[in-house]
Short mmCIF file of C-alpha atoms in Angstrom, two decimals:
data_model
loop_
_atom_site.label_atom_id
_atom_site.label_comp_id
_atom_site.label_asym_id
_atom_site.label_seq_id
_atom_site.Cartn_x
_atom_site.Cartn_y
_atom_site.Cartn_z
CA MET A 1 11.94 -26.21 6.42
CA PRO A 2 14.79 -23.78 5.61
CA THR A 3 18.35 -24.96 5.82
CA PRO A 4 19.78 -24.07 9.24
CA ILE A 5 22.34 -21.28 9.15
CA ALA A 6 24.86 -20.18 11.72
CA THR A 7 23.93 -16.69 12.80
CA PRO A 8 26.58 -14.63 14.59
CA GLY A 9 25.53 -13.05 17.84
CA GLU A 10 27.74 -10.07 17.16
CA THR A 11 29.72 -8.45 14.39
CA GLU A 12 31.60 -5.21 13.82
CA VAL A 13 29.10 -3.74 11.32
CA LEU A 14 25.48 -4.88 11.10
CA ILE A 15 23.72 -3.83 7.90
CA VAL A 16 19.96 -4.34 7.88
CA GLY A 17 18.61 -4.31 4.33
CA GLY A 18 20.29 -5.78 1.28
CA GLY A 19 19.31 -3.25 -1.36
CA LEU A 20 21.85 -1.24 -3.33
CA GLY A 21 22.81 0.86 -0.32
CA GLY A 22 23.22 -2.19 1.88
CA VAL A 23 25.36 -4.00 -0.68
CA ALA A 24 27.58 -0.95 -1.17
CA ALA A 25 27.93 -0.53 2.60
CA ALA A 26 28.91 -4.18 3.00
CA LEU A 27 31.51 -3.96 0.24
CA ALA A 28 33.05 -0.81 1.72
CA ALA A 29 33.24 -2.16 5.27
CA CYS A 30 34.60 -5.52 4.09
CA ARG A 31 37.24 -3.82 1.92
CA ALA A 32 38.38 -2.08 5.08
CA GLY A 33 38.82 -5.46 6.76
CA ARG A 34 35.79 -5.35 9.02
CA THR A 35 33.38 -8.20 9.76
CA VAL A 36 29.88 -7.59 8.47
CA VAL A 37 26.46 -9.18 8.76
CA LEU A 38 24.10 -8.16 5.95
CA THR A 39 20.40 -9.06 6.22
CA GLU A 40 17.75 -8.87 3.51
CA GLU A 41 14.00 -9.52 3.66
CA THR A 42 13.73 -11.14 0.21
CA ASP A 43 15.89 -13.94 -1.17
CA TRP A 44 17.69 -11.57 -3.59
CA VAL A 45 20.14 -8.84 -2.60
CA GLY A 46 20.21 -5.77 -4.84
CA GLY A 47 16.94 -4.02 -4.04
CA GLN A 48 15.87 -1.71 -6.83
CA LEU A 49 17.98 -3.47 -9.47
CA THR A 50 16.87 -7.02 -8.59
CA ALA A 51 14.01 -7.75 -6.20
CA GLN A 52 12.12 -4.62 -7.26
CA ALA A 53 13.01 -5.10 -10.95
CA VAL A 54 13.73 -1.45 -11.72
CA PRO A 55 16.34 -0.65 -14.39
CA PRO A 56 18.65 2.11 -13.17
CA ASP A 57 17.54 5.73 -13.34
CA GLU A 58 20.73 7.75 -13.77
CA HIS A 59 21.95 11.21 -14.71
CA PRO A 60 23.09 11.88 -18.31
CA TRP A 61 26.83 12.06 -17.47
CA VAL A 62 26.96 8.60 -15.90
CA GLU A 63 29.34 7.17 -18.52
CA GLN A 64 31.91 9.90 -17.85
CA PHE A 65 31.70 10.90 -14.20
CA GLY A 66 29.32 11.47 -11.30
CA VAL A 67 29.32 7.97 -9.71
CA THR A 68 31.63 6.06 -7.39
CA ALA A 69 34.25 3.70 -8.76
CA SER A 70 32.50 0.68 -7.23
CA TYR A 71 29.17 1.65 -8.80
CA ARG A 72 30.95 1.93 -12.13
CA ALA A 73 32.42 -1.54 -11.52
CA LEU A 74 28.89 -2.85 -10.99
CA ARG A 75 27.73 -1.31 -14.27
CA GLU A 76 30.72 -2.63 -16.21
CA GLY A 77 30.29 -6.05 -14.60
CA ILE A 78 26.74 -6.16 -15.96
CA ARG A 79 27.98 -5.36 -19.46
CA ALA A 80 30.74 -7.95 -19.17
CA HIS A 81 28.16 -10.58 -18.18
CA TYR A 82 26.21 -9.96 -21.38
CA ARG A 83 29.35 -9.97 -23.50
CA GLN A 84 30.51 -13.27 -22.07
CA TRP A 85 27.27 -15.24 -21.91
CA TYR A 86 24.78 -13.76 -24.40
CA PRO A 87 24.76 -14.28 -28.21
CA LEU A 88 25.36 -10.62 -28.99
CA ARG A 89 25.98 -9.46 -32.53
CA ALA A 90 29.60 -8.48 -33.05
CA ARG A 91 28.78 -4.77 -33.29
CA ALA A 92 26.84 -4.90 -30.05
CA ARG A 93 29.53 -6.86 -28.20
CA ASP A 94 32.15 -4.33 -29.24
CA LEU A 95 30.17 -1.36 -27.93
CA VAL A 96 31.95 0.20 -24.96
CA ARG A 97 28.62 1.62 -23.82
CA LEU A 98 26.52 -1.47 -24.44
CA ASN A 99 22.88 -1.00 -23.39
CA PRO A 100 21.56 -4.60 -23.27
CA GLY A 101 17.90 -3.60 -23.29
CA ALA A 102 18.26 -0.52 -25.47
CA GLY A 103 15.72 1.07 -23.13
CA ARG A 104 15.16 4.79 -23.22
CA VAL A 105 15.05 5.30 -19.45
CA SER A 106 18.74 4.54 -18.94
CA LYS A 107 22.03 4.00 -20.73
CA LEU A 108 22.17 0.58 -19.06
CA CYS A 109 18.87 -1.32 -19.07
CA HIS A 110 19.23 -4.98 -18.11
CA GLU A 111 17.54 -7.99 -16.54
CA PRO A 112 17.30 -8.26 -12.73
CA ARG A 113 19.02 -11.66 -12.64
CA VAL A 114 22.09 -10.28 -14.39
CA ALA A 115 22.49 -7.55 -11.76
CA LEU A 116 22.01 -10.20 -9.07
CA ALA A 117 24.75 -12.38 -10.58
CA VAL A 118 27.19 -9.47 -10.68
CA ILE A 119 26.38 -8.30 -7.15
CA GLU A 120 26.81 -11.83 -5.82
CA ALA A 121 30.17 -12.01 -7.58
CA MET A 122 31.25 -8.73 -5.99
CA LEU A 123 30.32 -10.03 -2.54
CA ALA A 124 31.76 -13.53 -3.04
CA PRO A 125 35.43 -12.90 -2.03
CA HIS A 126 34.35 -11.36 1.27
CA ARG A 127 32.01 -14.25 2.03
CA ALA A 128 34.80 -16.72 1.23
CA ALA A 129 37.18 -14.83 3.53
CA GLY A 130 34.69 -15.07 6.38
CA ARG A 131 34.31 -11.31 6.68
CA LEU A 132 30.75 -11.24 5.36
CA THR A 133 27.66 -13.17 6.45
CA VAL A 134 24.55 -12.67 4.32
CA LEU A 135 21.17 -13.56 5.83
CA THR A 136 18.49 -13.43 3.15
CA GLU A 137 14.81 -13.78 4.01
CA HIS A 138 15.35 -12.05 7.35
CA ARG A 139 13.52 -8.91 8.44
CA PRO A 140 14.11 -6.64 11.45
CA VAL A 141 11.53 -6.90 14.23
CA ALA A 142 13.14 -5.19 17.24
CA ALA A 143 16.07 -3.06 18.32
CA GLU A 144 17.83 -2.70 21.68
CA THR A 145 18.99 0.79 22.60
CA GLU A 146 20.88 2.32 25.48
CA GLY A 147 20.72 6.09 25.58
CA ASP A 148 21.89 7.36 22.19
CA VAL A 149 23.36 4.00 21.10
CA VAL A 150 21.72 1.11 19.25
CA ARG A 151 23.14 -2.02 20.90
CA ALA A 152 21.55 -4.80 18.86
CA VAL A 153 18.87 -5.65 16.33
CA THR A 154 16.64 -8.72 16.31
CA VAL A 155 15.87 -10.19 12.89
CA GLU A 156 13.25 -12.80 12.07
CA ASP A 157 13.53 -15.55 9.48
CA VAL A 158 10.44 -14.97 7.33
CA ARG A 159 10.30 -18.67 6.46
CA ASP A 160 9.92 -20.17 9.93
CA GLY A 161 9.78 -17.29 12.40
CA THR A 162 13.16 -18.04 14.01
CA ARG A 163 14.65 -14.93 15.61
CA HIS A 164 18.28 -13.91 16.08
CA THR A 165 19.61 -10.93 18.01
CA ILE A 166 22.80 -9.45 16.54
CA ALA A 167 24.91 -6.91 18.41
CA ALA A 168 27.32 -4.53 16.70
CA PRO A 169 29.18 -1.30 17.51
CA TYR A 170 27.80 0.13 14.23
CA VAL A 171 24.37 -0.48 12.78
CA ILE A 172 23.43 0.61 9.26
CA ASP A 173 19.79 0.97 8.24
CA ALA A 174 19.63 0.02 4.57
CA THR A 175 15.97 -1.04 4.62
CA GLU A 176 13.68 0.28 1.91
CA THR A 177 11.46 2.12 4.40
CA GLY A 178 13.85 3.07 7.21
CA ASP A 179 12.52 0.33 9.49
CA LEU A 180 15.26 0.68 12.11
CA LEU A 181 14.46 4.35 12.61
CA GLU A 182 11.11 3.37 14.06
CA LEU A 183 12.28 0.24 15.86
CA ALA A 184 15.19 2.06 17.54
CA GLY A 185 13.33 5.29 18.28
CA VAL A 186 15.55 7.39 16.02
CA GLU A 187 13.97 10.78 15.32
CA HIS A 188 12.66 10.80 11.78
CA ALA A 189 10.24 12.35 9.32
CA VAL A 190 7.77 10.60 7.06
CA GLY A 191 5.57 11.97 4.32
CA ALA A 192 5.36 15.66 3.45
CA GLU A 193 6.77 18.43 5.63
CA ALA A 194 4.99 21.78 5.80
CA SER A 195 6.39 24.46 3.51
CA SER A 196 7.18 26.58 6.57
CA GLU A 197 9.54 23.97 8.05
CA HIS A 198 12.23 24.38 5.38
CA ASP A 199 10.81 27.23 3.28
CA GLU A 200 10.21 24.90 0.33
CA PRO A 201 7.98 26.36 -2.40
CA HIS A 202 6.62 22.99 -3.54
CA ALA A 203 5.88 21.62 -0.06
CA PRO A 204 2.26 21.73 1.14
CA GLU A 205 1.13 24.42 3.55
CA ILE A 206 0.28 21.83 6.20
CA ALA A 207 2.49 18.84 7.00
CA ASP A 208 0.99 15.48 6.13
CA PRO A 209 2.91 12.37 7.24
CA LEU A 210 0.51 10.17 5.27
CA ASN A 211 1.22 12.01 2.01
CA GLN A 212 3.78 9.71 0.40
CA GLN A 213 4.82 8.95 -3.16
CA GLY A 214 3.04 6.05 -4.80
CA ILE A 215 4.59 2.61 -4.97
CA THR A 216 4.76 0.27 -7.96
CA ILE A 217 4.70 -3.50 -8.32
CA CYS A 218 6.77 -4.03 -11.46
CA PHE A 219 6.64 -6.98 -13.83
CA ALA A 220 8.37 -8.19 -17.00
CA LEU A 221 6.73 -9.04 -20.33
CA SER A 222 7.63 -10.56 -23.66
CA HIS A 223 5.31 -10.84 -26.69
CA HIS A 224 4.72 -13.86 -28.89
CA ASP A 225 2.56 -13.54 -32.01
CA GLY A 226 -0.06 -16.23 -32.47
CA GLU A 227 0.02 -17.30 -28.81
CA ASP A 228 -2.49 -16.58 -26.06
CA HIS A 229 -1.02 -15.92 -22.62
CA THR A 230 -4.02 -14.06 -21.19
CA ILE A 231 -4.11 -14.25 -17.40
CA ASP A 232 -7.32 -14.85 -15.46
CA ARG A 233 -9.38 -11.75 -14.79
CA PRO A 234 -7.96 -10.24 -11.55
CA ALA A 235 -10.31 -10.05 -8.59
CA ASP A 236 -10.22 -6.23 -8.48
CA TYR A 237 -10.25 -5.72 -12.25
CA ASP A 238 -13.63 -3.98 -12.39
CA PHE A 239 -12.53 -1.42 -9.80
CA TRP A 240 -9.21 -0.64 -11.45
CA ARG A 241 -10.68 -0.64 -14.95
CA SER A 242 -13.12 2.11 -13.95
CA TYR A 243 -10.84 4.07 -11.59
CA ARG A 244 -10.22 7.64 -12.73
CA PRO A 245 -8.23 9.93 -10.41
CA ASP A 246 -9.46 13.52 -10.13
CA PHE A 247 -6.15 14.84 -11.47
CA TRP A 248 -5.84 12.35 -14.35
CA PRO A 249 -6.95 13.05 -17.95
CA GLY A 250 -8.74 9.70 -18.24
CA PRO A 251 -8.94 6.27 -16.59
CA LEU A 252 -5.73 5.30 -14.80
CA ILE A 253 -5.57 2.12 -16.88
CA GLY A 254 -5.22 3.65 -20.30
CA PHE A 255 -2.58 5.16 -22.55
CA LEU A 256 -3.56 8.78 -21.79
CA ALA A 257 -1.58 10.15 -18.85
CA PRO A 258 0.03 13.42 -17.73
CA ASN A 259 3.43 14.50 -18.91
CA PRO A 260 5.19 14.53 -15.50
CA ARG A 261 7.06 17.76 -16.29
CA THR A 262 4.17 19.81 -17.74
CA LEU A 263 1.08 17.87 -16.51
CA GLU A 264 -0.44 18.17 -19.98
CA ALA A 265 -2.30 15.08 -21.20
CA VAL A 266 -0.14 12.91 -23.45
CA SER A 267 -1.17 9.72 -25.19
CA ARG A 268 1.45 6.97 -24.88
CA THR A 269 1.93 4.36 -27.57
CA PHE A 270 2.54 0.64 -27.18
CA GLU A 271 4.04 -1.50 -29.94
CA PRO A 272 5.52 -4.81 -28.80
CA ASN A 273 8.73 -5.91 -30.53
CA PRO A 274 9.26 -2.95 -32.85
CA ASP A 275 11.66 -3.64 -35.69
CA ASP A 276 13.98 -0.88 -34.52
CA ASP A 277 17.75 -0.71 -34.46
CA PRO A 278 18.66 -0.85 -30.77
CA LEU A 279 22.17 0.35 -31.60
CA GLY A 280 20.68 3.71 -32.56
CA ILE A 281 19.09 4.42 -29.17
CA ASP A 282 20.90 6.86 -26.89
CA ALA A 283 19.02 7.31 -23.64
CA ASP A 284 19.29 10.85 -22.28
CA GLN A 285 16.62 12.00 -19.86
CA SER A 286 17.95 15.55 -19.90
CA ALA A 287 16.77 15.75 -23.52
CA ASP A 288 13.84 13.33 -23.55
CA ALA A 289 12.21 11.41 -20.69
CA GLY A 290 11.77 8.53 -23.13
CA ASP A 291 8.36 7.47 -21.82
CA LYS A 292 6.14 8.22 -24.82
CA GLU A 293 6.52 4.72 -26.31
CA LEU A 294 5.99 2.30 -23.45
CA TRP A 295 7.51 -0.90 -24.84
CA ALA A 296 10.94 0.61 -25.39
CA PHE A 297 10.83 2.86 -22.32
CA ARG A 298 12.12 0.22 -19.87
CA ARG A 299 13.03 -2.55 -22.28
CA ILE A 300 15.56 -4.83 -20.57
CA LEU A 301 16.43 -7.22 -23.41
CA ALA A 302 16.53 -6.15 -27.06
CA ARG A 303 16.33 -9.18 -29.37
CA ASN A 304 17.87 -7.27 -32.30
CA LEU A 305 21.15 -6.87 -30.41
CA HIS A 306 21.63 -10.61 -30.67
CA ARG A 307 22.21 -13.15 -33.40
CA PRO A 308 19.07 -13.80 -35.49
CA GLY A 309 16.79 -16.35 -33.90
CA ALA A 310 18.42 -16.23 -30.45
CA PHE A 311 15.34 -14.58 -28.92
CA ASP A 312 11.86 -14.46 -30.40
CA SER A 313 10.91 -11.41 -28.33
CA ASP A 314 12.28 -8.44 -26.48
CA ILE A 315 11.64 -8.29 -22.74
CA THR A 316 10.24 -5.08 -21.30
CA LEU A 317 9.74 -3.99 -17.72
CA VAL A 318 6.38 -2.48 -16.74
CA ASN A 319 6.92 0.46 -14.41
CA TRP A 320 4.59 2.98 -16.03
CA PRO A 321 2.05 5.64 -15.03
CA LEU A 322 -0.62 2.94 -15.42
CA ASN A 323 0.56 0.85 -12.48
CA ASP A 324 1.65 3.48 -9.95
CA TYR A 325 -0.40 2.87 -6.78
CA TRP A 326 -1.28 5.68 -4.34
CA LEU A 327 -4.62 4.92 -2.68
CA LYS A 328 -3.19 4.00 0.74
CA PRO A 329 0.10 4.99 2.40
CA LEU A 330 2.69 2.34 3.14
CA LEU A 331 4.03 4.07 6.25
CA GLY A 332 2.45 5.53 9.36
CA ALA A 333 -1.07 4.14 9.11
CA GLY A 334 -0.46 0.73 10.66
CA GLU A 335 0.56 -2.72 9.49
CA GLU A 336 -2.90 -3.67 8.22
CA THR A 337 -3.08 -0.59 5.98
CA ALA A 338 0.41 -1.36 4.66
CA ARG A 339 -0.64 -4.94 3.86
CA GLN A 340 -3.72 -3.64 2.06
CA ALA A 341 -1.65 -1.16 0.08
CA LEU A 342 0.70 -3.88 -1.14
CA ALA A 343 -2.16 -6.23 -2.00
CA GLU A 344 -4.04 -3.51 -3.91
CA ALA A 345 -0.88 -2.49 -5.75
CA ARG A 346 -0.44 -6.09 -6.89
CA GLN A 347 -4.04 -6.17 -8.10
CA LEU A 348 -3.47 -2.94 -10.01
CA SER A 349 -0.46 -4.37 -11.84
CA LEU A 350 -2.29 -7.59 -12.69
CA SER A 351 -5.25 -5.52 -13.90
CA VAL A 352 -2.95 -3.47 -16.14
CA LEU A 353 -1.63 -6.68 -17.65
CA HIS A 354 -5.12 -8.14 -18.20
CA TRP A 355 -6.22 -4.87 -19.84
CA LEU A 356 -3.17 -4.90 -22.12
CA GLN A 357 -3.98 -8.47 -23.13
CA THR A 358 -7.72 -8.00 -23.69
CA GLU A 359 -8.73 -4.36 -24.16
CA ALA A 360 -5.78 -2.13 -25.02
CA PRO A 361 -6.18 -0.41 -28.41
CA ARG A 362 -3.84 -1.57 -31.17
CA SER A 363 -2.55 0.49 -34.06
CA ASP A 364 -4.33 -1.84 -36.51
CA GLY A 365 -7.69 -0.93 -34.99
CA GLY A 366 -8.07 -4.11 -32.97
CA THR A 367 -7.92 -4.55 -29.21
CA GLY A 368 -5.74 -6.56 -26.89
CA PHE A 369 -2.31 -8.14 -27.14
CA ARG A 370 -2.95 -11.75 -26.16
CA GLY A 371 0.61 -12.70 -27.00
CA LEU A 372 1.91 -10.72 -24.01
CA LYS A 373 3.55 -13.20 -21.67
CA LEU A 374 4.24 -12.57 -18.00
CA ARG A 375 7.84 -13.58 -17.21
CA PRO A 376 8.20 -15.10 -13.72
CA ASP A 377 11.57 -16.47 -14.82
CA VAL A 378 12.80 -12.87 -15.10
CA THR A 379 11.49 -11.70 -11.71
CA GLY A 380 12.20 -14.95 -9.86
CA THR A 381 8.66 -15.31 -8.52
CA ALA A 382 5.78 -17.72 -8.93
CA ASP A 383 3.24 -15.08 -9.98
CA GLY A 384 5.50 -13.11 -12.32
CA LEU A 385 5.36 -9.88 -10.33
CA ALA A 386 8.50 -8.44 -8.75
CA LYS A 387 9.56 -9.89 -5.40
CA ALA A 388 9.13 -6.53 -3.71
CA ALA A 389 7.39 -3.24 -4.32
CA TYR A 390 9.36 -0.36 -5.80
CA ILE A 391 9.20 2.06 -2.88
CA ARG A 392 10.16 5.62 -3.74
CA GLU A 393 9.94 7.21 -0.30
CA SER A 394 11.21 6.07 3.09
CA ARG A 395 11.20 7.29 6.64
CA ARG A 396 14.00 9.89 6.80
CA ILE A 397 16.30 10.70 9.69
CA LYS A 398 16.13 14.06 11.38
CA ALA A 399 19.67 14.84 10.34
CA VAL A 400 22.50 17.15 11.27
CA THR A 401 22.08 18.53 7.72
CA THR A 402 18.76 18.45 5.89
CA VAL A 403 18.86 18.85 2.11
CA THR A 404 15.98 21.07 0.99
CA GLU A 405 14.50 22.33 -2.24
CA ARG A 406 16.47 25.54 -1.79
CA ASP A 407 19.70 23.55 -2.13
CA VAL A 408 18.95 21.96 -5.51
CA ALA A 409 16.00 23.42 -7.47
CA ILE A 410 17.04 25.17 -10.69
CA GLU A 411 14.36 27.82 -10.37
CA LEU A 412 15.83 28.79 -6.99
CA VAL A 413 19.60 28.39 -7.52
CA GLY A 414 20.01 28.69 -11.30
CA PRO A 415 21.31 25.96 -13.66
CA TYR A 416 24.88 26.17 -12.35
CA GLY A 417 24.01 26.85 -8.71
CA GLY A 418 23.31 24.58 -5.78
CA THR A 419 24.68 24.30 -2.26
CA ARG A 420 28.33 23.34 -1.94
CA HIS A 421 29.03 21.31 1.20
CA ALA A 422 32.37 21.39 2.98
CA ASP A 423 31.60 17.84 4.14
CA SER A 424 30.60 16.46 0.73
CA VAL A 425 30.95 12.68 0.53
CA GLY A 426 29.53 12.11 -2.93
CA VAL A 427 27.51 13.48 -5.80
CA GLY A 428 24.30 12.80 -7.67
CA GLY A 429 22.11 14.28 -10.33
CA TYR A 430 18.44 13.90 -11.24
CA ARG A 431 15.35 16.01 -11.58
CA ILE A 432 13.17 16.46 -8.50
CA ASP A 433 10.82 13.70 -9.57
CA LEU A 434 7.87 12.96 -7.30
CA HIS A 435 5.20 10.55 -8.54
CA PRO A 436 1.51 11.01 -7.65
CA SER A 437 1.04 10.66 -3.94
CA THR A 438 -1.29 9.25 -1.34
CA GLY A 439 -2.21 12.83 -0.42
CA GLY A 440 -3.76 13.40 -3.86
CA ASP A 441 -0.87 15.29 -5.45
CA ASN A 442 -0.16 14.91 -9.15
CA TYR A 443 3.44 14.64 -10.37
CA ILE A 444 5.90 17.19 -9.01
CA ASP A 445 8.71 17.05 -11.55
CA ILE A 446 10.97 20.10 -11.60
CA GLY A 447 14.49 20.83 -12.73
CA SER A 448 17.39 20.40 -10.32
CA VAL A 449 21.13 20.88 -10.42
CA PRO A 450 23.88 18.28 -10.02
CA PHE A 451 24.19 18.06 -6.25
CA GLU A 452 26.53 16.99 -3.48
CA ILE A 453 25.77 14.58 -0.65
CA PRO A 454 26.73 16.16 2.69
CA LEU A 455 28.01 13.85 5.41
CA GLY A 456 25.69 15.68 7.77
CA ALA A 457 22.73 14.21 5.89
CA LEU A 458 23.89 10.74 6.99
CA LEU A 459 24.04 11.63 10.68
CA PRO A 460 21.04 11.45 13.01
CA ARG A 461 20.95 14.45 15.34
CA ARG A 462 21.05 12.28 18.45
CA THR A 463 21.83 8.62 17.81
CA THR A 464 25.58 8.09 17.60
CA ASN A 465 26.12 4.69 15.96
CA LEU A 466 23.26 4.22 13.49
CA LEU A 467 23.81 5.33 9.90
CA PRO A 468 21.32 5.44 7.03
CA ALA A 469 22.24 3.81 3.72
CA GLY A 470 19.48 4.66 1.29
CA LYS A 471 16.43 6.84 0.89
CA ASN A 472 16.35 7.35 4.67
CA ILE A 473 19.01 10.10 4.70
CA GLY A 474 18.27 13.69 5.70
CA THR A 475 16.26 14.85 2.72
CA THR A 476 12.70 16.18 2.63
CA HIS A 477 9.62 14.83 0.89
CA ILE A 478 10.58 17.17 -1.97
CA THR A 479 14.32 16.53 -2.28
CA ASN A 480 13.88 12.80 -1.83
CA GLY A 481 12.63 13.09 -5.41
CA CYS A 482 16.18 13.59 -6.71
CA TYR A 483 18.21 11.78 -4.02
CA ARG A 484 16.32 8.47 -4.28
CA LEU A 485 17.86 7.01 -7.44
CA HIS A 486 20.15 4.02 -7.88
CA PRO A 487 23.64 5.63 -8.01
CA VAL A 488 22.91 7.97 -5.09
CA GLU A 489 21.62 5.12 -2.94
CA TRP A 490 24.79 3.17 -3.74
CA ASN A 491 26.97 6.21 -2.93
CA VAL A 492 25.19 6.78 0.39
CA GLY A 493 25.58 3.12 1.34
CA GLU A 494 29.25 3.03 0.35
CA VAL A 495 29.96 6.08 2.52
CA ALA A 496 28.04 4.62 5.46
CA GLY A 497 30.05 1.39 5.32
CA ALA A 498 33.34 3.23 4.90
CA LEU A 499 32.50 5.61 7.76
CA ALA A 500 31.66 2.79 10.15
CA ALA A 501 34.96 1.07 9.35
CA HIS A 502 36.90 4.34 9.62
CA CYS A 503 35.39 5.13 13.01
CA LEU A 504 36.32 1.67 14.28
CA ASP A 505 39.87 2.17 12.97
CA GLU A 506 40.30 5.61 14.51
CA GLY A 507 38.29 5.20 17.70
CA VAL A 508 36.04 8.16 16.90
CA ARG A 509 32.32 8.67 16.36
CA PRO A 510 30.72 9.72 13.04
CA HIS A 511 29.67 13.09 14.42
CA GLN A 512 33.27 13.86 15.38
CA VAL A 513 34.37 13.14 11.83
CA GLN A 514 31.81 15.57 10.45
CA GLU A 515 32.42 18.31 13.04
CA ASP A 516 36.24 18.35 13.04
CA GLU A 517 37.88 19.65 9.86
CA LYS A 518 41.05 17.59 10.27
CA ARG A 519 39.17 14.38 11.01
CA PHE A 520 36.91 14.96 8.03
CA GLU A 521 39.91 15.49 5.77
CA GLU A 522 41.30 12.13 6.90
CA PHE A 523 38.02 10.41 6.07
CA ALA A 524 37.75 12.27 2.77
CA ARG A 525 41.11 10.82 1.77
CA VAL A 526 39.69 7.36 2.45
CA LEU A 527 36.83 8.11 0.07
CA ASP A 528 39.11 9.64 -2.53
CA ARG A 529 41.31 6.53 -2.54
CA ALA A 530 38.18 4.39 -3.01
CA GLY A 531 37.11 6.43 -6.03
CA VAL A 532 34.19 8.26 -4.44
CA GLN A 533 33.69 11.45 -6.45
CA ARG A 534 32.85 14.30 -4.06
CA ARG A 535 32.66 17.31 -6.40
CA TRP A 536 31.08 17.95 -9.79
CA PRO A 537 32.85 19.47 -12.76
CA ASP A 538 31.11 22.41 -14.42
CA VAL A 539 27.85 20.86 -15.65
CA ARG A 540 24.39 22.32 -16.05
CA GLY A 541 21.24 21.09 -14.34
CA TYR A 542 18.16 20.05 -16.24
#
């Protein structure tokens, strides 16, 4: 039985969902002196960085500007953790821009547990002060509303089914799929909008709520020569081994896959533990997506950064074209379909691993890498797969301001264009990157410009006290592709937490802050003091 915990019946800010947006919201509200309850369905806070095991996808200027001060503190805390506790070579330890995994996807690739340790440390002072209560392994199951106000949310302990109802004047939805939007009856969109709704060139002609980006069950691997770590043949291996999508250049489980930006067939390579110099890798997705060599693409520990003999293998994170799952939608088709989707996605990832161990072609002409070892110690699970699916697309509020393709696409606004928002509360930058979808779409990966986050995109049109704190803001199926990444989710969550606290301080509602120029200026000063960058310098999109 789980250890009993005291659950408050009310708080000033209730944050449902402990991913990056939820953590950032909690930190912001607690810094402002407010009491917060933060709930999370898994036993790890941190979402994409931890439970989903996804190294951060970030824009190329991240080391200079374009993120909030607290997100930068998170990144530097991760580096400090490696410097203090890992046997880094002197040259690596002295690097200001240390990339612990020397992965090509990001300038800061690292293990999930390290991010968890740093996030827990950031939250610790507020927990000790009694301002913050964290309820892990709790999921939302119901919401109480009165008119345009969400009065309370009921959460269920996933271990024993115990339920608690928590009331709060402000409720923040930081769930991965916008669960509170449905539970509280908040108007929202899901899947693909019709092109006519927002005049988006890449949207389909007919709206399709069940057309959603694929999900991925990630996992971590190391490789050990002379050892055999082959897993049992997965139950669905025969299906996945023979599955070939209509829009794919070969079997899904194989090294031949589309280039997301051009859709031309490209053969990936896979060489475990290359004898490379990790100090020479400079990840920059504006110049090179970095996904041609799969081992180094999302490598999260590079053995050659450390003293000889400290590690006998790198660790790499498998989040590749091979294990993207899109056969069934996660949202809108019922709970049974969602359960099937998650189960099939897990089988796909296990099948990819079994194929790598037994059938994948090697450069020496042989087949299979039996020394590949699944790392449950890295993901914190019994089976070695991530605790939660990497979910790229959520339910999205029908917002006061909807960000559309015409606000951010290079081909529409030019490399230095993009919509400037008088109510900007943050910035982000990433290509419009949509993975293959449940509607049968191939990649949609097009250039975008560095963008602003309008406060209006965080405000539901009707509901007055619920704020989104993640991928559930007012984007479209298309623009979600560039607003869904780690630093933007953190920025959105930080603003949501700060806004809730500010509204409690001033006795105003979020919509009043956005609508009134003077009130918005007051809130903007709060963000400025917290180090939330709200405008970009003169940089070019990619």
